[in-house]
Amino acid sequence: MTINEWTRALRYQSYDSWSIDYLEKLTQSVQQSTWRMAYHIQPKTGLLNDPNGFSFFNGRWHLFYQAYPFGPVHGLKSWYHLSSTNLIDWQDEGYGLLPDHPMDSHGVYSGTAIAVEDQLLLAYTGNVRDENWERLTYQMGAWMDKNNQIQKINQPLIPAPPAGYTTHFRDPQVIRYADRYLLIIGAQTNQEEGRVLVYQSDTLTDWELLGELQFTDQSLGFMVECPTLVFIDEKPVLIFCPQGMDKNDLAYQNIYPNTYIVGESFDLETLTIHNPSPIQNLDEGFDLYATQGFCAPDGRILSVGWAGLPEIEYPTDREGWAHSLSLIRELSLKDNRLYQQPVKEYENLRQNVQSFNGELSDLTCIKGNQKNTYELEIDLPKATTGTLYLFADQTNKHHLALHFDTKHGKMILDRSQTDEPFAQAFGETRSVDFTANQSLQLQIFADQSICEIFVNNGEKVLTSRVFPTENAHHLFLEGQGGHYEGNIWNLRSAL
């Protein structure tokens, strides 16, 4: 069930004013979708966007996401809460934060969580609109106890943007660093330039502005969203989403990129990331944004992103739902580059392994008409060319094509021949370079309407939504130049 015209009044209607009949019909429409996923986090109804509050507390993993449950649009936002003991099977904990405070009355926007003794601090942006629909933003906090009961802190952590900055001031990340707490936040100057600001506190309630984080001389466009600072092997890694960045400074095709830099060290006194790498795309695919990461108690640096993009319409919109989260990934550094791999826990989803091998030649069917809920590992030798066709129908007329050339170290993901094209204004191909004249290892996760491709143990990653017809479950391979081999597992449901 969908609404033809989403007016402002409708989008910001209170949660308790929606009728039970409407919600039942919306739920029924969503449940009938053939694009619902088996092991990716997705909304029950309506829209999911940024991951929030990814953390470990009281013996469980906690993950929230920004939600608008009444339709596939951006409206009055809340945080929805999930928890897990294994990072793959998630328990529904219901709403975590609702827009029920004078300082978040028009939406609970993105933020993070950090365990502090026997409580979990949730830091988030409260969105408020005045009678002229002018934006006011407050950086808010809430405490969650061991029974998952959440109590908002009445006064804002930061009551207003600092002088010289607009109300585009959001997405706080709170971390522990050098015996104090830091708050990293995205901002926009009065000249409409994107910045990252840093605050510090000893109490978690009184915050002092330290200044702008120094990590590049390049323009970051008109806004920076979702900054996340983590440390891997003691090196600072900043993940962020610059909006409006010049494509001459960074090659990207998505409406807004999800990016990162790696530095040699972090100087808190000067707020400088020293010897930063160039700004690089975090994900080379069509659909990843707002990635959030944190240092887990076991020492791993974990991340998760929104498998979607702002201001883009998706085919599931007409069914009353939109988007999912990505797989959870472990981050590591190699040769000063960020590597991303699916956490090892996903191996527990594997069922019914099928091994295959052969010589690259004419079109060969690797997987027949089974559901698109699988993990594929395939090794392709050096000096080969070919194409892997995912989400293909029986005749291979419609598919998601992955073209590879290991001799020259190039790969192209092409979704121009998929059943439900969308976002074509931003291009229908994405390309990746890797080391030439070397073998190519691919680890691919397919889940009904999403595909995540990990290249050479996470050197590159491509996350893409794809919307096949109900019978487009085939997997074909063609090419020339050598012997291939691999494994494919059916993956169980984890929701």
CSV table of C-alpha atoms in Angstrom, one decimal, residues 32-455:
chain,number,residue,atom,x,y,z
A,32,GLN,CA,4.2,-9.7,-0.4
A,33,SER,CA,7.4,-8.3,-1.9
A,34,THR,CA,9.7,-10.7,-3.7
A,35,TRP,CA,12.6,-8.4,-2.9
A,36,ARG,CA,12.6,-8.9,0.8
A,37,MET,CA,16.0,-10.1,2.1
A,38,ALA,CA,16.9,-13.1,4.1
A,39,TYR,CA,19.9,-12.0,6.1
A,40,HIS,CA,20.3,-8.2,5.7
A,41,ILE,CA,18.7,-5.8,8.2
A,42,GLN,CA,15.6,-4.2,6.6
A,43,PRO,CA,12.6,-2.2,7.8
A,44,LYS,CA,9.4,-4.0,8.7
A,45,THR,CA,7.6,-1.2,6.8
A,46,GLY,CA,8.5,2.2,5.5
A,47,LEU,CA,12.0,3.6,5.2
A,48,LEU,CA,15.4,2.7,6.8
A,49,ASN,CA,18.4,4.9,6.4
A,50,ASP,CA,21.5,5.6,8.5
A,51,PRO,CA,22.8,3.0,10.9
A,52,ASN,CA,23.1,4.4,14.4
A,53,GLY,CA,24.4,3.5,17.8
A,54,PHE,CA,26.4,0.5,16.6
A,55,SER,CA,28.0,-0.8,19.9
A,56,PHE,CA,28.6,-3.7,22.3
A,57,PHE,CA,27.0,-3.4,25.7
A,58,ASN,CA,25.8,-5.8,28.5
A,59,GLY,CA,27.0,-8.9,26.6
A,60,ARG,CA,25.2,-8.0,23.3
A,61,TRP,CA,25.7,-6.2,20.1
A,62,HIS,CA,23.4,-3.2,19.6
A,63,LEU,CA,22.4,-1.6,16.4
A,64,PHE,CA,19.9,1.1,15.7
A,65,TYR,CA,18.8,2.6,12.4
A,66,GLN,CA,17.0,5.7,11.4
A,67,ALA,CA,13.4,4.8,10.6
A,68,TYR,CA,10.3,6.3,9.1
A,69,PRO,CA,7.8,3.4,9.4
A,70,PHE,CA,4.8,4.8,7.5
A,71,GLY,CA,6.1,4.9,4.0
A,72,PRO,CA,9.2,4.8,1.7
A,73,VAL,CA,9.9,8.5,2.3
A,74,HIS,CA,11.9,10.7,4.6
A,75,GLY,CA,9.5,11.9,7.3
A,76,LEU,CA,9.4,12.1,11.1
A,77,LYS,CA,12.4,10.0,12.0
A,78,SER,CA,13.0,7.7,15.0
A,79,TRP,CA,15.7,5.2,16.0
A,80,TYR,CA,14.7,1.5,15.7
A,81,HIS,CA,16.6,-0.9,18.0
A,82,LEU,CA,18.0,-4.4,17.3
A,83,SER,CA,20.4,-6.5,19.4
A,84,SER,CA,22.4,-9.7,18.8
A,85,THR,CA,24.7,-12.2,20.4
A,86,ASN,CA,26.5,-13.1,17.1
A,87,LEU,CA,26.2,-10.1,14.7
A,88,ILE,CA,24.0,-12.1,12.3
A,89,ASP,CA,20.8,-13.1,14.1
A,90,TRP,CA,19.1,-9.9,15.3
A,91,GLN,CA,16.4,-9.6,17.9
A,92,ASP,CA,13.8,-6.9,17.5
A,93,GLU,CA,13.9,-4.5,20.5
A,94,GLY,CA,11.3,-2.1,19.1
A,95,TYR,CA,11.7,1.7,19.0
A,96,GLY,CA,14.8,3.0,20.8
A,97,LEU,CA,14.3,6.7,20.4
A,98,LEU,CA,11.0,8.4,19.4
A,99,PRO,CA,10.6,12.1,18.4
A,100,ASP,CA,8.8,12.9,21.7
A,101,HIS,CA,11.0,15.7,23.2
A,102,PRO,CA,10.8,19.4,22.5
A,103,MET,CA,14.3,19.3,21.2
A,104,ASP,CA,13.8,16.4,18.7
A,105,SER,CA,10.1,17.0,17.9
A,106,HIS,CA,10.7,16.9,14.1
A,107,GLY,CA,13.0,13.9,14.1
A,108,VAL,CA,15.6,11.8,15.9
A,109,TYR,CA,18.5,12.0,13.5
A,110,SER,CA,21.8,10.1,13.3
A,111,GLY,CA,24.3,9.5,16.0
A,112,THR,CA,26.4,6.9,17.9
A,113,ALA,CA,26.6,5.0,21.2
A,114,ILE,CA,29.3,4.3,23.7
A,115,ALA,CA,29.3,2.1,26.7
A,116,VAL,CA,30.0,3.9,29.9
A,117,GLU,CA,30.2,1.7,33.0
A,118,ASP,CA,26.8,0.1,33.4
A,119,GLN,CA,25.0,2.2,30.9
A,120,LEU,CA,25.0,3.0,27.1
A,121,LEU,CA,25.1,6.6,26.1
A,122,LEU,CA,23.2,7.4,22.9
A,123,ALA,CA,24.3,10.7,21.2
A,124,TYR,CA,22.1,12.0,18.4
A,125,THR,CA,20.9,15.0,16.6
A,126,GLY,CA,17.4,16.4,17.5
A,127,ASN,CA,15.7,18.1,14.6
A,128,VAL,CA,13.2,20.9,15.2
A,129,ARG,CA,11.3,23.1,12.8
A,130,ASP,CA,9.8,26.5,13.9
A,131,GLU,CA,6.6,28.1,12.6
A,132,ASN,CA,8.4,29.2,9.4
A,133,TRP,CA,9.8,25.7,8.9
A,134,GLU,CA,13.3,27.0,9.8
A,135,ARG,CA,15.6,24.2,11.1
A,136,LEU,CA,16.9,24.1,14.6
A,137,THR,CA,19.4,21.4,15.6
A,138,TYR,CA,20.3,20.1,19.1
A,139,GLN,CA,22.9,17.5,19.9
A,140,MET,CA,21.1,15.3,22.4
A,141,GLY,CA,21.8,12.4,24.6
A,142,ALA,CA,20.1,9.5,26.3
A,143,TRP,CA,21.1,6.7,28.7
A,144,MET,CA,20.1,3.0,28.1
A,145,ASP,CA,20.3,0.7,31.1
A,146,LYS,CA,20.9,-3.1,31.1
A,147,ASN,CA,17.2,-3.7,30.7
A,148,ASN,CA,17.2,-1.7,27.4
A,149,GLN,CA,15.2,1.1,29.1
A,150,ILE,CA,16.1,4.4,27.6
A,151,GLN,CA,15.9,7.8,29.4
A,152,LYS,CA,16.6,11.0,27.4
A,153,ILE,CA,18.9,13.6,28.9
A,154,ASN,CA,16.7,16.6,29.2
A,155,GLN,CA,19.2,19.3,28.4
A,156,PRO,CA,21.1,19.1,25.0
A,157,LEU,CA,24.8,18.0,25.0
A,158,ILE,CA,25.4,20.9,22.5
A,159,PRO,CA,22.6,23.4,22.4
A,160,ALA,CA,23.4,25.1,19.1
A,161,PRO,CA,25.9,25.1,16.3
A,162,PRO,CA,28.9,27.3,17.1
A,163,ALA,CA,29.2,30.8,15.6
A,164,GLY,CA,30.1,30.7,11.9
A,165,TYR,CA,28.2,27.5,11.2
A,166,THR,CA,24.7,26.8,9.9
A,167,THR,CA,22.1,24.5,11.4
A,168,HIS,CA,23.4,21.8,9.1
A,169,PHE,CA,25.2,20.4,12.1
A,170,ARG,CA,24.6,16.8,12.8
A,171,ASP,CA,25.6,13.1,13.2
A,172,PRO,CA,27.7,13.2,16.5
A,173,GLN,CA,30.2,10.4,17.2
A,174,VAL,CA,31.4,10.0,20.8
A,175,ILE,CA,34.6,8.2,21.4
A,176,ARG,CA,37.1,7.7,24.3
A,177,TYR,CA,40.5,9.1,23.5
A,178,ALA,CA,43.5,10.1,25.7
A,179,ASP,CA,41.6,9.9,29.0
A,180,ARG,CA,38.8,12.1,27.7
A,181,TYR,CA,35.7,12.0,25.5
A,182,LEU,CA,35.7,13.4,22.0
A,183,LEU,CA,32.6,14.3,20.0
A,184,ILE,CA,33.2,14.3,16.2
A,185,ILE,CA,30.4,16.0,14.2
A,186,GLY,CA,29.6,17.1,10.6
A,187,ALA,CA,29.1,20.7,9.9
A,188,GLN,CA,28.6,23.4,7.4
A,189,THR,CA,30.1,26.9,7.5
A,190,ASN,CA,28.1,30.1,6.8
A,191,GLN,CA,29.9,30.1,3.5
A,192,GLU,CA,28.3,26.6,2.8
A,193,GLU,CA,31.5,24.6,3.1
A,194,GLY,CA,31.6,21.2,4.6
A,195,ARG,CA,33.6,20.7,7.8
A,196,VAL,CA,34.3,18.2,10.6
A,197,LEU,CA,34.3,19.7,14.1
A,198,VAL,CA,35.7,18.2,17.3
A,199,TYR,CA,34.5,18.8,20.9
A,200,GLN,CA,35.8,17.4,24.2
A,201,SER,CA,34.4,16.6,27.6
A,202,ASP,CA,35.2,14.9,30.9
A,203,THR,CA,31.6,14.6,32.0
A,204,LEU,CA,29.8,13.7,28.7
A,205,THR,CA,27.3,16.5,29.4
A,206,ASP,CA,29.4,19.6,29.2
A,207,TRP,CA,31.2,19.9,25.8
A,208,GLU,CA,33.9,22.3,24.8
A,209,LEU,CA,34.6,23.1,21.1
A,210,LEU,CA,38.2,22.4,20.2
A,211,GLY,CA,37.8,23.4,16.5
A,212,GLU,CA,37.9,22.0,13.0
A,213,LEU,CA,39.6,18.7,12.3
A,214,GLN,CA,42.5,19.2,9.8
A,215,PHE,CA,42.8,16.3,7.4
A,216,THR,CA,42.8,17.6,3.8
A,217,ASP,CA,43.4,20.7,1.8
A,218,GLN,CA,40.7,19.7,-0.7
A,219,SER,CA,37.2,21.3,-0.7
A,220,LEU,CA,34.6,18.9,0.9
A,221,GLY,CA,31.7,20.4,-0.9
A,222,PHE,CA,28.8,22.1,0.9
A,223,MET,CA,28.4,19.6,3.8
A,224,VAL,CA,30.0,16.6,5.5
A,225,GLU,CA,27.7,14.0,7.0
A,226,CYS,CA,28.4,11.0,9.2
A,227,PRO,CA,32.0,11.5,10.2
A,228,THR,CA,33.5,8.4,12.0
A,229,LEU,CA,37.0,8.4,13.5
A,230,VAL,CA,38.5,5.0,14.3
A,231,PHE,CA,42.0,3.9,15.0
A,232,ILE,CA,43.4,0.8,13.3
A,233,ASP,CA,46.9,-0.3,14.3
A,234,GLU,CA,47.1,3.0,16.1
A,235,LYS,CA,46.6,4.9,12.8
A,236,PRO,CA,43.6,7.3,12.5
A,237,VAL,CA,41.0,6.4,9.8
A,238,LEU,CA,38.3,9.0,9.1
A,239,ILE,CA,35.2,7.8,7.3
A,240,PHE,CA,32.8,10.5,6.1
A,241,CYS,CA,30.3,11.5,3.5
A,242,PRO,CA,31.1,14.8,1.7
A,243,GLN,CA,28.2,16.3,-0.2
A,244,GLY,CA,28.8,18.3,-3.3
A,245,MET,CA,32.5,17.4,-3.6
A,246,ASP,CA,34.1,18.3,-6.9
A,247,LYS,CA,34.5,15.3,-9.1
A,248,ASN,CA,37.9,16.6,-10.3
A,249,ASP,CA,39.0,16.1,-6.7
A,250,LEU,CA,37.5,12.6,-6.3
A,251,ALA,CA,36.2,10.3,-9.0
A,252,TYR,CA,32.7,9.2,-8.0
A,253,GLN,CA,29.4,8.7,-9.7
A,254,ASN,CA,26.9,8.3,-6.9
A,255,ILE,CA,24.9,11.4,-5.9
A,256,TYR,CA,27.1,11.6,-2.8
A,257,PRO,CA,30.2,9.5,-2.1
A,258,ASN,CA,31.1,7.5,1.1
A,259,THR,CA,34.8,8.2,1.6
A,260,TYR,CA,37.8,7.7,3.9
A,261,ILE,CA,41.3,8.8,4.6
A,262,VAL,CA,44.1,7.1,6.5
A,263,GLY,CA,46.7,9.1,8.5
A,264,GLU,CA,50.0,8.3,10.2
A,265,SER,CA,49.0,9.8,13.5
A,266,PHE,CA,46.5,12.1,15.2
A,267,ASP,CA,47.5,15.2,17.1
A,268,LEU,CA,44.8,16.2,19.5
A,269,GLU,CA,46.4,19.5,20.4
A,270,THR,CA,46.3,20.7,16.8
A,271,LEU,CA,43.4,18.6,15.7
A,272,THR,CA,45.4,17.3,12.9
A,273,ILE,CA,45.6,13.9,11.1
A,274,HIS,CA,49.2,13.9,9.9
A,275,ASN,CA,50.3,12.7,6.5
A,276,PRO,CA,46.8,11.8,5.4
A,277,SER,CA,46.2,9.6,2.3
A,278,PRO,CA,44.2,11.1,-0.6
A,279,ILE,CA,40.4,10.9,-0.1
A,280,GLN,CA,39.2,7.6,-1.5
A,281,ASN,CA,35.9,5.9,-2.1
A,282,LEU,CA,35.0,3.5,0.7
A,283,ASP,CA,32.8,1.5,-1.6
A,284,GLU,CA,32.9,1.4,-5.4
A,285,GLY,CA,29.4,0.2,-6.0
A,286,PHE,CA,26.1,2.0,-6.6
A,287,ASP,CA,24.5,2.0,-3.1
A,288,LEU,CA,26.4,2.6,0.1
A,289,TYR,CA,26.3,5.7,2.4
A,290,ALA,CA,26.5,6.8,6.0
A,291,THR,CA,28.9,4.1,7.1
A,292,GLN,CA,29.5,4.0,10.9
A,293,GLY,CA,32.3,2.2,12.6
A,294,PHE,CA,33.5,1.5,16.1
A,295,CYS,CA,36.2,-0.4,18.1
A,296,ALA,CA,34.7,-3.6,19.5
A,297,PRO,CA,35.8,-5.0,22.8
A,298,ASP,CA,37.4,-7.9,21.0
A,299,GLY,CA,39.7,-5.4,19.3
A,300,ARG,CA,38.1,-5.6,15.9
A,301,ILE,CA,37.1,-2.4,14.1
A,302,LEU,CA,33.6,-3.1,12.7
A,303,SER,CA,31.5,-1.0,10.4
A,304,VAL,CA,28.0,-1.1,8.8
A,305,GLY,CA,26.5,1.2,6.2
A,306,TRP,CA,23.2,2.2,4.7
A,307,ALA,CA,22.6,0.3,1.5
A,308,GLY,CA,20.9,3.2,-0.2
A,309,LEU,CA,21.4,6.8,-1.1
A,310,PRO,CA,19.7,10.1,-0.4
A,311,GLU,CA,17.4,11.6,-2.9
A,312,ILE,CA,17.1,8.4,-5.0
A,313,GLU,CA,13.9,6.5,-5.8
A,314,TYR,CA,14.0,2.7,-5.5
A,315,PRO,CA,11.7,0.1,-7.0
A,316,THR,CA,10.5,-1.1,-3.6
A,317,ASP,CA,9.0,2.4,-3.0
A,318,ARG,CA,5.8,1.3,-4.7
A,319,GLU,CA,5.5,-1.6,-2.2
A,320,GLY,CA,5.8,0.7,0.8
A,321,TRP,CA,9.4,0.0,2.0
A,322,ALA,CA,12.9,1.1,1.1
A,323,HIS,CA,16.5,0.2,1.8
A,324,SER,CA,18.6,-2.1,4.1
A,325,LEU,CA,21.8,-2.0,5.9
A,326,SER,CA,25.0,-3.5,4.5
A,327,LEU,CA,26.7,-6.6,5.8
A,328,ILE,CA,28.8,-5.9,8.9
A,329,ARG,CA,32.4,-5.6,8.0
A,330,GLU,CA,35.8,-5.9,9.7
A,331,LEU,CA,38.2,-3.1,8.8
A,332,SER,CA,42.0,-3.5,8.6
A,333,LEU,CA,44.9,-1.7,7.0
A,334,LYS,CA,47.4,-3.1,4.5
A,335,ASP,CA,50.0,-0.8,2.7
A,336,ASN,CA,48.1,2.2,4.1
A,337,ARG,CA,44.9,1.2,2.4
A,338,LEU,CA,41.7,0.2,4.1
A,339,TYR,CA,40.5,-3.4,3.6
A,340,GLN,CA,36.9,-4.4,4.3
A,341,GLN,CA,35.8,-8.0,4.8
A,342,PRO,CA,32.5,-9.5,6.0
A,343,VAL,CA,32.8,-10.5,9.6
A,344,LYS,CA,33.7,-14.2,10.1
A,345,GLU,CA,30.3,-14.8,11.8
A,346,TYR,CA,28.6,-14.9,8.4
A,347,GLU,CA,30.1,-18.3,7.9
A,348,ASN,CA,27.5,-19.6,10.3
A,349,LEU,CA,24.8,-18.8,7.6
A,350,ARG,CA,26.4,-21.3,5.2
A,351,GLN,CA,24.4,-24.4,4.1
A,352,ASN,CA,24.7,-26.9,1.3
A,353,VAL,CA,28.1,-26.1,-0.2
A,354,GLN,CA,28.5,-26.8,-4.0
A,355,SER,CA,32.0,-26.8,-5.4
A,356,PHE,CA,32.6,-26.1,-9.1
A,357,ASN,CA,35.5,-25.7,-11.5
A,358,GLY,CA,36.3,-25.6,-15.2
A,359,GLU,CA,37.9,-23.9,-18.1
A,360,LEU,CA,36.7,-20.4,-19.0
A,361,SER,CA,34.8,-20.8,-22.3
A,362,ASP,CA,31.3,-20.3,-23.6
A,363,LEU,CA,28.4,-19.4,-21.3
A,364,THR,CA,28.2,-21.9,-18.4
A,365,CYS,CA,25.5,-22.1,-15.8
A,366,ILE,CA,27.0,-22.3,-12.3
A,367,LYS,CA,23.8,-22.0,-10.3
A,368,GLY,CA,20.3,-22.8,-11.6
A,369,ASN,CA,16.9,-21.7,-10.5
A,370,GLN,CA,17.3,-21.3,-6.8
A,371,LYS,CA,16.8,-18.3,-4.6
A,372,ASN,CA,19.3,-15.4,-4.7
A,373,THR,CA,20.4,-16.0,-1.1
A,374,TYR,CA,23.9,-17.3,-1.4
A,375,GLU,CA,27.6,-16.7,-0.9
A,376,LEU,CA,29.9,-17.3,-3.8
A,377,GLU,CA,33.7,-17.6,-3.7
A,378,ILE,CA,35.4,-17.8,-7.0
A,379,ASP,CA,39.1,-17.7,-8.1
A,380,LEU,CA,39.9,-16.5,-11.6
A,381,PRO,CA,43.5,-16.8,-12.9
A,382,LYS,CA,45.7,-14.1,-14.2
A,383,ALA,CA,45.6,-13.3,-17.9
A,384,THR,CA,41.9,-14.0,-18.2
A,385,THR,CA,38.9,-12.1,-19.4
A,386,GLY,CA,35.2,-12.8,-19.0
A,387,THR,CA,31.9,-12.0,-17.4
A,388,LEU,CA,30.0,-13.3,-14.4
A,389,TYR,CA,26.3,-12.8,-14.7
A,390,LEU,CA,24.4,-12.5,-11.4
A,391,PHE,CA,20.6,-12.3,-10.8
A,392,ALA,CA,20.1,-13.7,-14.4
A,393,ASP,CA,17.0,-15.0,-15.9
A,394,GLN,CA,17.0,-18.4,-17.7
A,395,THR,CA,17.9,-16.8,-21.1
A,396,ASN,CA,20.4,-14.4,-19.6
A,397,LYS,CA,18.6,-11.5,-21.2
A,398,HIS,CA,18.3,-9.7,-17.8
A,399,HIS,CA,21.2,-9.8,-15.4
A,400,LEU,CA,23.7,-7.9,-13.3
A,401,ALA,CA,27.0,-8.3,-15.2
A,402,LEU,CA,30.5,-8.3,-13.7
A,403,HIS,CA,33.1,-8.0,-16.4
A,404,PHE,CA,36.7,-8.9,-15.4
A,405,ASP,CA,40.1,-8.5,-17.1
A,406,THR,CA,42.9,-9.8,-14.8
A,407,LYS,CA,45.6,-9.1,-17.4
A,408,HIS,CA,45.0,-5.4,-17.1
A,409,GLY,CA,43.5,-5.4,-13.6
A,410,LYS,CA,40.1,-4.0,-14.4
A,411,MET,CA,36.6,-4.9,-13.5
A,412,ILE,CA,33.3,-3.3,-14.4
A,413,LEU,CA,29.9,-3.8,-12.7
A,414,ASP,CA,27.1,-3.2,-15.1
A,415,ARG,CA,23.4,-3.1,-14.1
A,416,SER,CA,22.0,-1.7,-17.4
A,417,GLN,CA,20.4,-5.1,-18.2
A,418,THR,CA,18.7,-5.6,-14.9
A,419,ASP,CA,14.9,-6.1,-14.7
A,420,GLU,CA,14.2,-2.9,-12.9
A,421,PRO,CA,16.5,-0.1,-13.9
A,422,PHE,CA,16.7,3.0,-11.6
A,423,ALA,CA,18.9,5.9,-10.8
A,424,GLN,CA,20.1,5.9,-14.4
A,425,ALA,CA,21.0,9.6,-14.2
A,426,PHE,CA,24.0,8.5,-12.1
A,427,GLY,CA,25.3,5.9,-14.5
A,428,GLU,CA,24.8,2.2,-15.0
A,429,THR,CA,28.3,1.0,-14.6
A,430,ARG,CA,30.9,1.2,-11.8
A,431,SER,CA,34.6,0.3,-12.5
A,432,VAL,CA,37.4,-1.0,-10.2
A,433,ASP,CA,41.1,-1.2,-10.8
A,434,PHE,CA,43.2,-3.9,-9.1
A,435,THR,CA,46.7,-5.3,-9.5
A,436,ALA,CA,47.3,-6.4,-13.1
A,437,ASN,CA,48.6,-9.8,-14.1
A,438,GLN,CA,47.5,-11.4,-10.8
A,439,SER,CA,44.7,-13.8,-10.1
A,440,LEU,CA,41.4,-12.4,-8.9
A,441,GLN,CA,39.5,-13.6,-5.9
A,442,LEU,CA,35.9,-12.6,-5.5
A,443,GLN,CA,33.6,-13.2,-2.5
A,444,ILE,CA,30.0,-12.3,-3.4
A,445,PHE,CA,26.9,-12.1,-1.2
A,446,ALA,CA,23.6,-12.1,-2.9
A,447,ASP,CA,20.4,-11.5,-0.9
A,448,GLN,CA,17.3,-11.2,-3.1
A,449,SER,CA,17.7,-7.5,-3.9
A,450,ILE,CA,21.3,-6.6,-2.8
A,451,CYS,CA,24.7,-7.7,-4.0
A,452,GLU,CA,27.9,-7.1,-2.1
A,453,ILE,CA,31.2,-8.0,-3.9
A,454,PHE,CA,34.5,-8.2,-2.0
A,455,VAL,CA,37.5,-8.1,-4.3
